[in-house]
Coordinates of C-alpha atoms and ligand atoms in Angstrom, one line a residue:
Chain Q
M6 CA -47.9 2.8 21.3
N7 CA -49.6 5.1 18.9
L8 CA -53.1 3.4 19.5
E9 CA -54.8 6.0 17.4
A10 CA -53.0 4.8 14.2
I11 CA -53.9 1.2 14.6
R12 CA -57.3 2.5 14.8
A13 CA -56.9 4.8 12.2
I14 CA -55.5 2.3 9.7
Y15 CA -57.9 -0.4 10.6
K16 CA -60.9 1.8 10.3
F17 CA -59.5 2.7 7.1
E18 CA -59.1 -0.8 5.7
M19 CA -62.5 -2.0 6.9
A20 CA -64.1 0.7 5.5
R21 CA -62.4 0.1 1.9
A22 CA -63.7 -3.7 2.4
W23 CA -67.1 -2.2 3.0
R24 CA -67.1 -0.3 -0.1
T25 CA -66.0 -3.3 -2.0
K26 CA -68.2 -5.9 -0.1
M27 CA -69.7 -7.3 -3.2
Q28 CA -66.2 -8.3 -4.0
T29 CA -64.9 -9.0 -0.6
I30 CA -67.9 -11.1 0.6
L31 CA -70.3 -12.3 -2.0
A32 CA -67.6 -13.6 -4.3
P33 CA -66.2 -16.1 -1.8
V34 CA -69.3 -17.4 -0.8
L35 CA -70.6 -17.8 -4.5
T36 CA -67.5 -19.8 -5.1
T37 CA -67.9 -22.0 -1.7
S38 CA -71.5 -22.5 -2.6
L39 CA -70.4 -23.7 -6.4
Y40 CA -68.0 -26.2 -4.1
F41 CA -70.7 -27.6 -2.2
I42 CA -72.9 -28.1 -5.1
V43 CA -70.2 -29.9 -7.2
F44 CA -67.9 -31.5 -4.5
G45 CA -70.6 -31.7 -1.9
A46 CA -74.1 -32.9 -3.4
A47 CA -72.7 -34.3 -7.2
I48 CA -69.6 -36.3 -6.3
G49 CA -70.3 -36.6 -2.3
R50 CA -73.0 -38.8 -3.4
R51 CA -70.9 -41.2 -4.7
V52 CA -68.4 -41.2 -1.8
E53 CA -68.5 -42.8 0.9
E54 CA -68.0 -41.2 4.7
I55 CA -64.4 -40.5 5.3
D56 CA -63.4 -41.6 9.1
G57 CA -66.9 -41.9 9.5
V58 CA -67.8 -38.7 8.9
D59 CA -70.5 -37.9 5.8
Y60 CA -68.3 -36.5 2.5
G61 CA -70.6 -33.4 2.4
A62 CA -69.8 -32.4 6.3
F63 CA -66.0 -33.9 6.0
I64 CA -64.9 -31.0 3.3
V65 CA -66.8 -27.9 5.6
P66 CA -63.6 -27.5 7.5
G67 CA -61.4 -27.8 4.5
L68 CA -63.5 -25.3 2.8
I69 CA -63.3 -22.6 5.2
M70 CA -59.7 -23.1 5.4
L71 CA -59.3 -23.0 1.6
S72 CA -61.1 -19.2 1.9
L73 CA -59.7 -18.1 5.3
L74 CA -56.0 -18.7 3.3
T75 CA -56.7 -17.3 0.4
Q76 CA -58.8 -14.4 1.5
S77 CA -56.5 -13.5 4.5
I78 CA -53.2 -13.6 1.7
S79 CA -55.2 -11.7 -0.8
N80 CA -56.6 -8.8 1.8
A81 CA -53.2 -8.4 3.7
S82 CA -51.1 -8.5 0.5
V83 CA -53.5 -5.7 -1.4
G84 CA -53.9 -4.1 1.6
I85 CA -50.2 -3.5 1.5
Y86 CA -49.1 -3.3 -2.1
F87 CA -51.8 -0.6 -3.1
P88 CA -50.6 2.1 -0.8
R89 CA -47.1 1.1 -2.2
F90 CA -48.1 0.8 -5.5
T91 CA -50.0 4.3 -5.5
G92 CA -47.2 6.0 -3.8
T93 CA -49.9 6.8 -0.7
I94 CA -47.2 4.6 1.7
Y95 CA -45.3 7.8 2.3
E96 CA -47.7 8.7 4.5
V97 CA -47.3 5.8 6.8
L98 CA -43.6 6.0 6.6
S99 CA -43.2 9.3 7.5
A100 CA -45.9 9.0 10.3
P101 CA -45.1 8.2 14.3
V102 CA -45.5 4.8 13.9
S103 CA -43.5 1.6 14.7
A104 CA -43.5 -1.3 12.2
F105 CA -45.0 -3.1 15.0
E106 CA -48.0 -1.0 14.7
I107 CA -48.1 -1.0 11.0
V108 CA -48.2 -4.7 10.9
I109 CA -50.9 -5.2 13.9
A110 CA -53.4 -2.9 11.9
Y111 CA -53.0 -4.0 8.5
V112 CA -52.8 -7.5 9.3
G113 CA -55.7 -7.1 11.7
A114 CA -57.9 -5.4 9.2
A115 CA -57.1 -8.2 6.7
A116 CA -57.4 -10.9 9.3
T117 CA -60.8 -9.7 10.5
K118 CA -62.2 -9.6 7.0
A119 CA -61.2 -13.1 6.0
L120 CA -62.8 -14.4 9.5
I121 CA -65.9 -12.6 8.7
V122 CA -65.6 -14.3 5.2
A123 CA -65.0 -17.7 7.0
G124 CA -68.2 -17.2 9.3
I125 CA -70.5 -16.6 6.3
I126 CA -69.0 -19.5 4.9
L127 CA -69.9 -21.6 7.9
A128 CA -73.3 -20.3 7.5
T129 CA -73.9 -21.0 4.0
A130 CA -72.5 -24.5 4.6
N131 CA -75.5 -25.1 6.8
L132 CA -78.1 -24.5 4.0
F133 CA -76.3 -27.4 1.9
V134 CA -75.0 -30.2 4.8
S135 CA -75.1 -30.7 8.4
Y136 CA -72.0 -30.7 10.3
S137 CA -71.1 -30.5 14.2
I138 CA -68.5 -28.6 16.0
D139 CA -67.1 -30.5 18.6
H140 CA -64.6 -28.3 20.2
P141 CA -65.8 -24.6 19.2
G142 CA -62.9 -23.5 21.4
W143 CA -60.2 -24.9 19.3
M144 CA -61.8 -24.4 16.3
L145 CA -61.9 -20.3 16.9
L146 CA -58.0 -21.0 18.2
F147 CA -57.3 -22.6 14.7
L148 CA -58.9 -20.0 12.7
L149 CA -57.1 -17.2 14.2
L150 CA -54.0 -18.2 14.4
T151 CA -54.4 -19.5 10.6
T152 CA -55.9 -15.9 9.7
I153 CA -53.0 -14.2 11.3
T154 CA -50.3 -16.4 9.9
F155 CA -51.6 -16.0 6.1
S156 CA -52.4 -12.5 6.8
L157 CA -48.9 -12.1 7.7
F158 CA -47.7 -14.1 4.6
G159 CA -50.0 -11.8 2.3
F160 CA -48.4 -8.7 3.9
L161 CA -45.0 -10.4 3.1
I162 CA -46.1 -10.8 -0.2
G163 CA -47.6 -7.4 -0.6
L164 CA -44.3 -6.0 0.2
W165 CA -42.5 -8.3 -2.2
A166 CA -44.3 -7.6 -5.1
D167 CA -43.5 -4.9 -7.3
N168 CA -46.2 -5.5 -9.8
F169 CA -49.3 -6.8 -10.0
E170 CA -48.3 -9.9 -11.6
R171 CA -46.1 -11.1 -8.8
L172 CA -48.9 -10.0 -6.4
N173 CA -51.0 -12.8 -7.6
I174 CA -48.1 -15.3 -8.7
V175 CA -47.3 -16.6 -5.1
P176 CA -51.3 -17.6 -4.4
M177 CA -51.7 -19.1 -7.7
L178 CA -48.6 -21.0 -8.4
V179 CA -48.1 -22.0 -4.7
V180 CA -51.1 -21.3 -2.2
T181 CA -53.5 -22.8 -4.2
P182 CA -51.9 -26.1 -4.8
L183 CA -50.7 -26.6 -1.4
V184 CA -54.3 -26.0 -0.3
F185 CA -55.6 -28.5 -2.8
L186 CA -53.0 -31.2 -2.0
G187 CA -53.2 -30.1 1.9
G188 CA -56.2 -32.8 2.6
T189 CA -59.0 -30.3 1.7
F190 CA -61.3 -32.4 -0.3
Y191 CA -60.1 -36.0 1.0
S192 CA -57.9 -37.6 3.9
I193 CA -54.4 -38.2 3.2
D194 CA -54.9 -42.0 4.4
M195 CA -56.4 -42.2 0.8
L196 CA -53.5 -41.3 -0.5
P197 CA -50.6 -43.5 -1.8
G198 CA -47.8 -43.9 0.3
F199 CA -45.3 -41.7 -1.7
W200 CA -47.6 -38.7 -1.7
R201 CA -48.5 -39.5 1.8
A202 CA -45.1 -38.6 2.6
V203 CA -44.8 -35.6 0.2
S204 CA -48.3 -34.3 1.7
M205 CA -46.5 -34.4 5.1
F206 CA -44.3 -31.4 3.8
N207 CA -47.2 -29.4 3.1
P208 CA -48.0 -26.9 5.9
V209 CA -51.7 -26.2 5.0
L210 CA -52.3 -30.2 5.8
Y211 CA -51.4 -29.4 9.5
L212 CA -54.2 -26.5 9.4
V213 CA -56.8 -28.7 7.8
S214 CA -56.2 -31.5 9.8
G215 CA -56.5 -29.4 13.5
F216 CA -59.2 -27.8 12.0
R217 CA -61.0 -30.7 11.0
W218 CA -60.3 -32.3 14.3
S219 CA -61.8 -29.5 16.1
F220 CA -65.2 -30.2 14.0
Y221 CA -65.5 -33.7 14.1
G222 CA -62.9 -35.2 16.4
V223 CA -61.0 -36.7 13.6
A224 CA -57.4 -35.8 12.3
D225 CA -54.8 -36.8 9.8
V226 CA -52.1 -35.9 12.1
S227 CA -52.1 -35.2 15.8
V228 CA -53.5 -31.6 17.0
A229 CA -50.6 -30.9 19.0
V230 CA -48.5 -31.3 15.7
S231 CA -51.0 -29.2 14.0
L232 CA -50.8 -26.4 16.5
G233 CA -47.0 -26.7 16.5
M234 CA -46.4 -26.6 13.1
T235 CA -49.0 -23.5 12.8
S236 CA -47.3 -21.7 15.5
L237 CA -43.9 -22.5 13.6
F238 CA -44.9 -20.7 10.2
L239 CA -46.6 -17.8 12.3
V240 CA -43.2 -17.4 13.9
L241 CA -41.3 -17.8 10.2
C242 CA -43.6 -15.0 9.0
L243 CA -43.2 -12.6 11.7
T244 CA -39.4 -12.7 11.7
A245 CA -39.6 -12.0 7.8
V246 CA -41.7 -8.9 8.6
W247 CA -39.5 -7.7 11.6
W248 CA -36.5 -8.2 9.6
I249 CA -38.2 -6.4 6.4
F250 CA -39.1 -3.2 8.9
K251 CA -36.0 -3.2 10.2
T252 CA -34.1 -3.6 7.1
G253 CA -36.4 -0.6 5.3
W254 CA -36.2 -3.4 2.0
R255 CA -39.2 -2.3 -0.5
L256 CA -40.1 0.6 1.6
K257 CA -37.3 2.8 2.2
S258 CA -34.2 3.6 -0.1
Chain M
M29 CA -32.8 30.8 19.8
A30 CA -32.4 27.1 19.5
P31 CA -32.8 26.2 15.7
T32 CA -36.3 23.8 15.4
I33 CA -34.4 21.7 12.7
S34 CA -30.6 20.9 12.7
V35 CA -29.5 18.9 10.0
S36 CA -25.5 18.1 10.3
S37 CA -23.3 16.5 7.6
L38 CA -26.1 14.7 5.9
S39 CA -24.9 12.7 3.1
K40 CA -27.2 10.2 1.0
T41 CA -25.7 7.8 -2.2
Y42 CA -28.3 6.0 -3.6
E43 CA -28.0 2.3 -3.7
S44 CA -27.5 3.3 -7.9
G45 CA -24.4 5.0 -6.8
L46 CA -25.6 8.7 -7.2
V47 CA -24.6 10.9 -4.6
A48 CA -27.9 13.0 -3.6
L49 CA -26.6 14.8 -0.9
A50 CA -23.0 15.4 0.3
D51 CA -22.1 16.9 3.7
V52 CA -25.0 19.0 4.1
S53 CA -25.6 21.1 7.1
L54 CA -28.3 23.5 8.1
E55 CA -30.1 25.0 10.7
I56 CA -33.7 26.0 10.5
Q57 CA -35.1 28.6 13.0
R58 CA -38.6 28.0 14.8
G59 CA -41.4 30.1 12.8
E60 CA -39.5 31.2 9.9
I61 CA -40.2 30.2 6.2
F62 CA -37.4 28.6 4.5
A63 CA -37.2 28.3 1.0
L64 CA -35.2 25.7 -0.6
L65 CA -33.9 26.5 -4.3
G66 CA -32.4 24.5 -6.9
P67 CA -32.4 22.9 -9.9
N68 CA -34.1 19.5 -11.0
G69 CA -32.3 17.0 -9.6
A70 CA -30.1 18.9 -6.6
G71 CA -31.4 17.0 -3.8
K72 CA -34.1 19.0 -2.1
T73 CA -36.6 16.3 -2.2
T74 CA -34.1 13.7 -0.9
L75 CA -33.2 16.3 1.8
I76 CA -36.7 16.6 3.0
S77 CA -37.5 12.9 2.6
I78 CA -34.4 12.2 5.2
I79 CA -36.0 14.5 7.5
C80 CA -39.7 12.8 7.5
G81 CA -38.5 9.6 7.7
L82 CA -38.6 8.6 4.3
V83 CA -35.4 7.9 3.1
V84 CA -32.3 6.4 5.3
P85 CA -29.3 8.8 5.2
T86 CA -26.1 7.3 4.4
D87 CA -24.4 9.6 7.0
G88 CA -25.0 12.7 9.2
A89 CA -28.0 13.3 11.8
V90 CA -30.7 15.5 11.8
T91 CA -32.5 16.7 14.8
V92 CA -36.1 18.3 15.4
D93 CA -36.5 20.3 18.6
G94 CA -33.6 18.2 19.9
Y95 CA -34.6 14.9 19.1
D96 CA -32.8 12.7 16.7
I97 CA -35.0 11.7 13.9
V98 CA -33.9 8.1 14.1
K99 CA -33.7 7.3 17.5
D100 CA -36.8 9.5 18.7
Y101 CA -38.6 9.4 15.4
R102 CA -42.0 9.4 17.3
E103 CA -41.5 12.9 18.9
T104 CA -39.8 14.1 15.6
R105 CA -42.5 12.5 13.1
S106 CA -45.7 13.9 15.1
R107 CA -44.4 17.7 14.9
I108 CA -43.9 17.4 10.9
G109 CA -46.4 17.6 8.3
L110 CA -45.6 16.9 4.8
V111 CA -46.7 17.6 1.6
P112 CA -44.9 15.8 -1.1
Q113 CA -43.8 16.8 -5.0
E114 CA -45.9 13.8 -6.1
L115 CA -49.6 14.0 -6.4
T116 CA -50.3 10.5 -4.7
T117 CA -53.8 10.2 -3.1
D118 CA -56.4 7.4 -2.2
A119 CA -58.3 8.0 -5.4
F120 CA -61.3 5.9 -4.3
E121 CA -61.5 7.4 -0.9
T122 CA -63.5 10.3 0.3
V123 CA -61.7 13.7 1.3
W124 CA -63.2 13.5 4.9
A125 CA -61.6 9.6 5.4
T126 CA -58.5 10.3 4.2
V127 CA -57.8 13.5 6.2
S128 CA -59.4 11.6 9.4
L129 CA -56.9 8.6 8.2
S130 CA -53.9 11.2 8.4
R131 CA -55.0 12.6 11.8
G132 CA -55.1 9.3 13.4
L133 CA -51.5 8.2 11.7
F134 CA -50.0 10.8 13.6
G135 CA -51.3 10.0 17.1
K136 CA -54.1 12.5 17.2
K137 CA -57.4 12.2 18.7
S138 CA -60.3 12.8 16.3
D139 CA -61.2 16.1 16.3
P140 CA -64.0 16.7 13.8
A141 CA -63.9 20.8 14.6
H142 CA -60.3 21.0 13.1
L143 CA -60.4 19.1 10.5
E144 CA -63.6 20.8 9.3
K145 CA -61.5 24.2 9.8
V146 CA -58.3 22.9 7.8
L147 CA -61.1 21.8 5.2
R148 CA -62.7 25.1 5.1
D149 CA -59.5 27.1 4.7
L150 CA -58.1 24.9 1.8
S151 CA -62.2 25.5 0.3
L152 CA -62.7 21.8 0.4
W153 CA -65.6 21.9 2.7
D154 CA -68.2 21.1 0.1
K155 CA -65.8 18.3 -1.4
R156 CA -65.6 16.4 2.0
D157 CA -67.9 13.3 0.7
T158 CA -66.3 13.8 -2.5
R159 CA -63.9 10.6 -3.9
I160 CA -60.7 12.1 -4.5
R161 CA -60.3 10.6 -8.1
E162 CA -63.2 13.3 -9.0
L163 CA -61.4 16.2 -8.2
S164 CA -59.3 18.4 -10.0
G165 CA -55.6 18.2 -9.5
G166 CA -55.4 21.5 -7.8
M167 CA -58.0 20.1 -5.7
K168 CA -56.2 17.2 -5.3
R169 CA -53.0 19.2 -4.1
R170 CA -55.2 21.2 -1.8
V171 CA -56.2 17.5 -0.4
M172 CA -52.8 16.8 0.0
I173 CA -51.9 20.0 2.1
A174 CA -55.1 19.3 4.3
K175 CA -53.8 16.0 5.2
A176 CA -50.3 17.8 6.1
L177 CA -52.2 20.1 8.1
S178 CA -55.1 17.5 10.1
H179 CA -52.6 16.7 13.0
E180 CA -51.3 20.2 13.5
P181 CA -48.0 20.3 12.9
Q182 CA -45.3 22.4 14.2
I183 CA -43.4 22.2 10.9
L184 CA -44.7 21.8 7.6
F185 CA -42.6 20.5 4.5
L186 CA -44.1 21.9 1.2
D187 CA -42.2 20.1 -1.8
E188 CA -42.7 22.2 -4.6
P189 CA -46.5 22.9 -3.7
T190 CA -47.4 25.5 -6.4
A191 CA -46.5 23.1 -9.4
G192 CA -49.7 23.0 -11.7
V193 CA -51.4 25.1 -9.5
D194 CA -53.1 28.3 -11.1
V195 CA -52.4 31.6 -10.3
E196 CA -55.7 31.9 -8.1
L197 CA -55.2 28.9 -5.7
R198 CA -51.3 29.9 -5.6
R199 CA -52.6 33.1 -3.8
E200 CA -54.6 31.3 -1.7
M201 CA -52.1 29.0 -0.8
W202 CA -49.6 31.7 0.2
A203 CA -52.3 33.5 2.2
L204 CA -52.5 30.2 3.9
V205 CA -48.8 29.6 4.6
R206 CA -48.6 33.0 5.5
Q207 CA -51.5 32.6 8.4
L208 CA -49.8 29.2 9.3
R209 CA -46.7 30.7 10.1
A210 CA -48.5 33.5 12.2
G211 CA -49.7 31.0 14.1
G212 CA -46.1 29.7 14.8
V213 CA -45.7 26.8 12.2
T214 CA -42.2 26.7 10.7
I215 CA -42.5 26.1 7.0
I216 CA -39.7 25.0 4.7
L217 CA -40.7 24.8 1.1
T218 CA -39.2 24.0 -2.4
T219 CA -40.4 25.6 -5.5
H220 CA -38.7 26.5 -8.9
Y221 CA -40.8 29.8 -9.3
I222 CA -38.5 32.1 -7.8
E223 CA -40.5 35.1 -7.3
E224 CA -42.6 32.9 -5.2
A225 CA -39.2 32.6 -2.8
E226 CA -38.4 35.8 -3.4
E227 CA -42.1 37.1 -1.9
M228 CA -42.5 34.5 0.9
A229 CA -39.3 33.5 2.2
D230 CA -37.6 34.5 5.1
R231 CA -34.5 32.8 4.4
V232 CA -33.0 31.1 0.9
G233 CA -31.1 27.9 0.5
V234 CA -29.6 27.3 -2.6
I235 CA -28.7 23.6 -3.2
N236 CA -26.7 22.1 -6.4
G237 CA -25.6 19.0 -7.0
G238 CA -26.2 17.6 -3.7
R239 CA -24.2 20.6 -2.1
L240 CA -25.6 23.5 -0.1
V241 CA -24.2 26.2 -2.0
L242 CA -25.6 28.9 0.0
V243 CA -28.0 30.0 2.9
D244 CA -28.8 33.3 3.5
D245 CA -31.6 35.8 4.7
K246 CA -33.4 36.6 1.5
V247 CA -32.8 40.4 1.7
E248 CA -29.1 40.1 3.0
L249 CA -29.0 37.7 -0.2
M250 CA -30.0 40.1 -2.7
R251 CA -28.2 42.8 -1.1
R252 CA -24.9 41.2 -0.9
M253 CA -25.4 39.2 -4.4
G254 CA -27.4 41.5 -5.8
R255 CA -26.1 43.9 -9.2
K256 CA -27.7 46.6 -9.6
E257 CA -28.3 48.4 -13.3
L258 CA -28.4 52.1 -14.0
T259 CA -29.9 53.0 -17.3
L260 CA -29.4 56.2 -18.9
Q261 CA -31.5 57.1 -21.9
L262 CA -29.3 59.2 -23.8
H263 CA -30.3 62.8 -25.8
K264 CA -29.1 61.5 -28.9
P265 CA -28.4 58.1 -30.3
I266 CA -24.5 56.9 -30.4
T267 CA -23.1 54.3 -32.4
E268 CA -20.1 53.5 -30.3
I269 CA -19.7 53.9 -26.5
P270 CA -16.3 56.3 -26.1
R271 CA -13.3 54.4 -25.5
E272 CA -12.5 56.1 -22.2
L273 CA -15.7 54.8 -20.6
T274 CA -15.7 51.2 -21.5
E275 CA -11.9 51.3 -19.9
T276 CA -13.2 51.7 -16.4
F277 CA -16.9 51.2 -16.6
D278 CA -19.3 47.7 -17.2
L279 CA -21.1 49.4 -19.7
S280 CA -23.4 48.0 -22.6
L281 CA -25.3 49.9 -25.3
S282 CA -29.1 49.0 -26.3
E283 CA -29.3 48.1 -30.3
D284 CA -30.9 51.5 -31.0
G285 CA -28.0 53.3 -29.3
T286 CA -30.2 55.5 -26.9
E287 CA -29.9 53.6 -24.2
L288 CA -26.8 53.3 -22.0
T289 CA -26.7 50.6 -19.1
Y290 CA -24.2 50.3 -16.4
S291 CA -24.0 47.6 -14.0
Y292 CA -22.2 48.0 -10.9
D293 CA -22.0 46.0 -7.4
T294 CA -24.0 47.2 -4.3
Q295 CA -21.8 46.3 -2.0
A296 CA -18.6 47.5 -3.3
E297 CA -16.8 50.3 -1.8
R298 CA -17.8 52.5 -4.6
T299 CA -20.5 52.3 -6.9
G300 CA -18.9 54.6 -9.4
I301 CA -21.6 56.6 -10.5
T302 CA -20.3 59.8 -9.6
Q303 CA -17.2 59.2 -11.9
L304 CA -19.3 57.6 -14.4
L305 CA -21.6 60.6 -14.8
S306 CA -18.7 63.0 -15.0
G307 CA -17.2 60.5 -17.6
L308 CA -20.2 61.1 -19.5
R309 CA -20.4 65.0 -19.2
E310 CA -16.6 65.0 -20.5
A311 CA -17.3 62.6 -23.5
G312 CA -19.9 65.3 -24.0
L313 CA -23.3 62.6 -23.9
R314 CA -26.2 64.2 -22.1
F315 CA -28.9 62.1 -20.7
R316 CA -32.6 63.1 -20.3
D317 CA -33.6 60.4 -17.9
L318 CA -32.3 57.4 -15.7
R319 CA -33.4 54.4 -14.0
T320 CA -31.9 51.5 -11.5
R321 CA -33.0 48.1 -11.3
Q322 CA -31.9 45.4 -8.6
S323 CA -31.1 42.0 -10.0
S324 CA -34.1 39.4 -8.7
L325 CA -33.5 36.3 -6.9
E326 CA -33.7 34.5 -10.0
E327 CA -30.9 36.2 -11.7
I328 CA -28.8 35.4 -8.6
F329 CA -29.8 31.9 -8.4
V330 CA -28.9 31.1 -12.1
S331 CA -25.4 32.7 -11.2
L332 CA -24.9 30.5 -8.6
V333 CA -25.9 27.0 -10.1
R334 CA -24.3 28.0 -13.5
R335 CA -21.3 25.6 -12.8
P336 CA -18.0 26.8 -13.8
G337 CA -17.3 26.1 -17.2
D338 CA -20.8 26.0 -18.7
G339 CA -19.9 29.1 -20.9
S340 CA -22.4 32.1 -20.9
Ligands
ATP404 N1 -34.9 6.4 -5.3 C1 -33.8 6.8 -5.9 N2 -33.1 5.9 -6.6 C2 -31.8 6.6 -6.8 N3 -31.7 7.9 -7.2 C3 -32.7 8.6 -6.6 C4 -33.8 8.2 -6.2 N4 -34.6 9.4 -5.9 C5 -34.0 10.5 -6.4 N5 -32.8 10.0 -6.9 C6 -31.6 10.7 -7.6 O1 -31.3 11.7 -6.4 C7 -31.0 13.2 -7.1 C8 -31.6 13.8 -6.4 O2 -32.9 13.9 -6.3 P1 -34.2 14.7 -5.5 O3 -35.3 14.2 -6.2 O4 -33.9 14.8 -4.4 O5 -33.9 16.1 -6.6 P2 -34.9 17.2 -6.5 O6 -33.8 18.6 -6.3 O7 -36.1 17.0 -5.5 O8 -35.2 17.7 -7.8 P3 -36.7 18.3 -8.4 O9 -36.4 19.9 -8.4 O10 -36.7 17.6 -9.8 O11 -37.9 17.7 -7.9 C9 -31.6 12.9 -8.6 O12 -30.5 12.6 -9.6 C10 -32.1 11.8 -8.4 O13 -32.1 11.3 -10.0
MG405 MG1 -38.2 17.2 -5.8

């Protein structure tokens, strides 16, 4: 195990985030604050409690998931796409590091950054609404599983993309709709039967549901199912990354 | 002595169907400076990229210090430093950050003293906190070299290190290469400046169209392949070389008719100089001065890569 390499990549990636901290930290905080103002304060006043939770508080887990997902994906996809784009990836590929170590370093850094942002948003939310966390241990577990899974997913996008347009297309056309339709701002019980059934195919639903349960003990689907689906997606991403490195796809000719 | 790099029957066909390397076998000795020469598209970069793990070979094998580049990639890669042909740098990072990353990537514990020495050797120490994009092209090239040296490699690949580099930096770079070699580092370089290979290399390999056309000791090569020219300055200009001389000797006359040039093979049993001189006397030609010139590596190179049928 080349621990020095993992440490070096991780440090390098974290330093890059620190240098662009306005972009990596302030932007999501600002966006989330806007969500709270619009959805929580303006609309929330007209919405009744959902599952016995005040609407403003109800959307806190969903918003955190929303930014955790988008942050994980964008951090990891840019993290690996950028060196491919500039060509500096040559060094990583010629270094005595295994695919596993490369993934740990890049995904680890992407996940760390996303978690930091999630933490900041959680703290920011406190300024707008009051919320409780019933199961902090589970909350951390869901945070971790989700950020690792979606950082891996972002890593895949960063490997697959061969231009900046493609880099943005998956998050824009797939992830954003999935997040919005995954019960971030509502309970799927509020949907008509057909759409509720469709929602069941949305992986994000399971993340948000499980995560919300760790806050308020209420969920759209059972926690075990949430955990199972999240882990399944994690395994899928891991398998894809493993295959890519094994074949050298998009990395070596 | 066992070679440090051993390439056997290496072939590479890119997905496009292009054959970049065809059955290349080569051994690099420990501590030597090996120059790989060849025209654009010959396969030099492909060969280097395979050894460094950037390109997957279609066939054949490479070992470094006895380790297989695929199976024992950690062993082989940690010994190798690569300065690629393209200038690819982390534009937004500082020089210090990028060389620190390189050292770590190759599994070495951080060692600021070593990095400082490398940066000083490359006159980059003053620039350590400068973002790379603010550096000039030549400086960036040095950063690439610093990165490759940051992890104390035993083998250094320099893929056209002096392309677009001014005379002074080139001289500094060669001084550095000599210093590294003195420290036991094996150096493999490609270059289009043949005088560089001529000046620096111990051995030369010529690659053309994916095939290794020749590998030889540089001095030996120049002696073996070298044509020598003997130029005689005639006392009185002539308009035509006497027929009896052109029949036996490969002679040419300068435009103004004052210089007669004889080219001969240094390896030949007889150089024919004695006969030529007596032939001249018989023809009544007197000369007042003479000089000889040995062909350069460049001329040898051009004659090697010129495909039959290219004419001239
Ligand atoms: N990734 C690739 N896919 C397809 N063909 C490639 C690829 N890389 C190189 N080639 C082709 O392989 C051949 C050998 O290229 P290579 O870069 O090894 O040549 P070179 O000797 O380094 O040339 P130069 O002196 O121009 O750097 C060329 O015809 C090139 O077009
Ligand atoms: Mg090349």
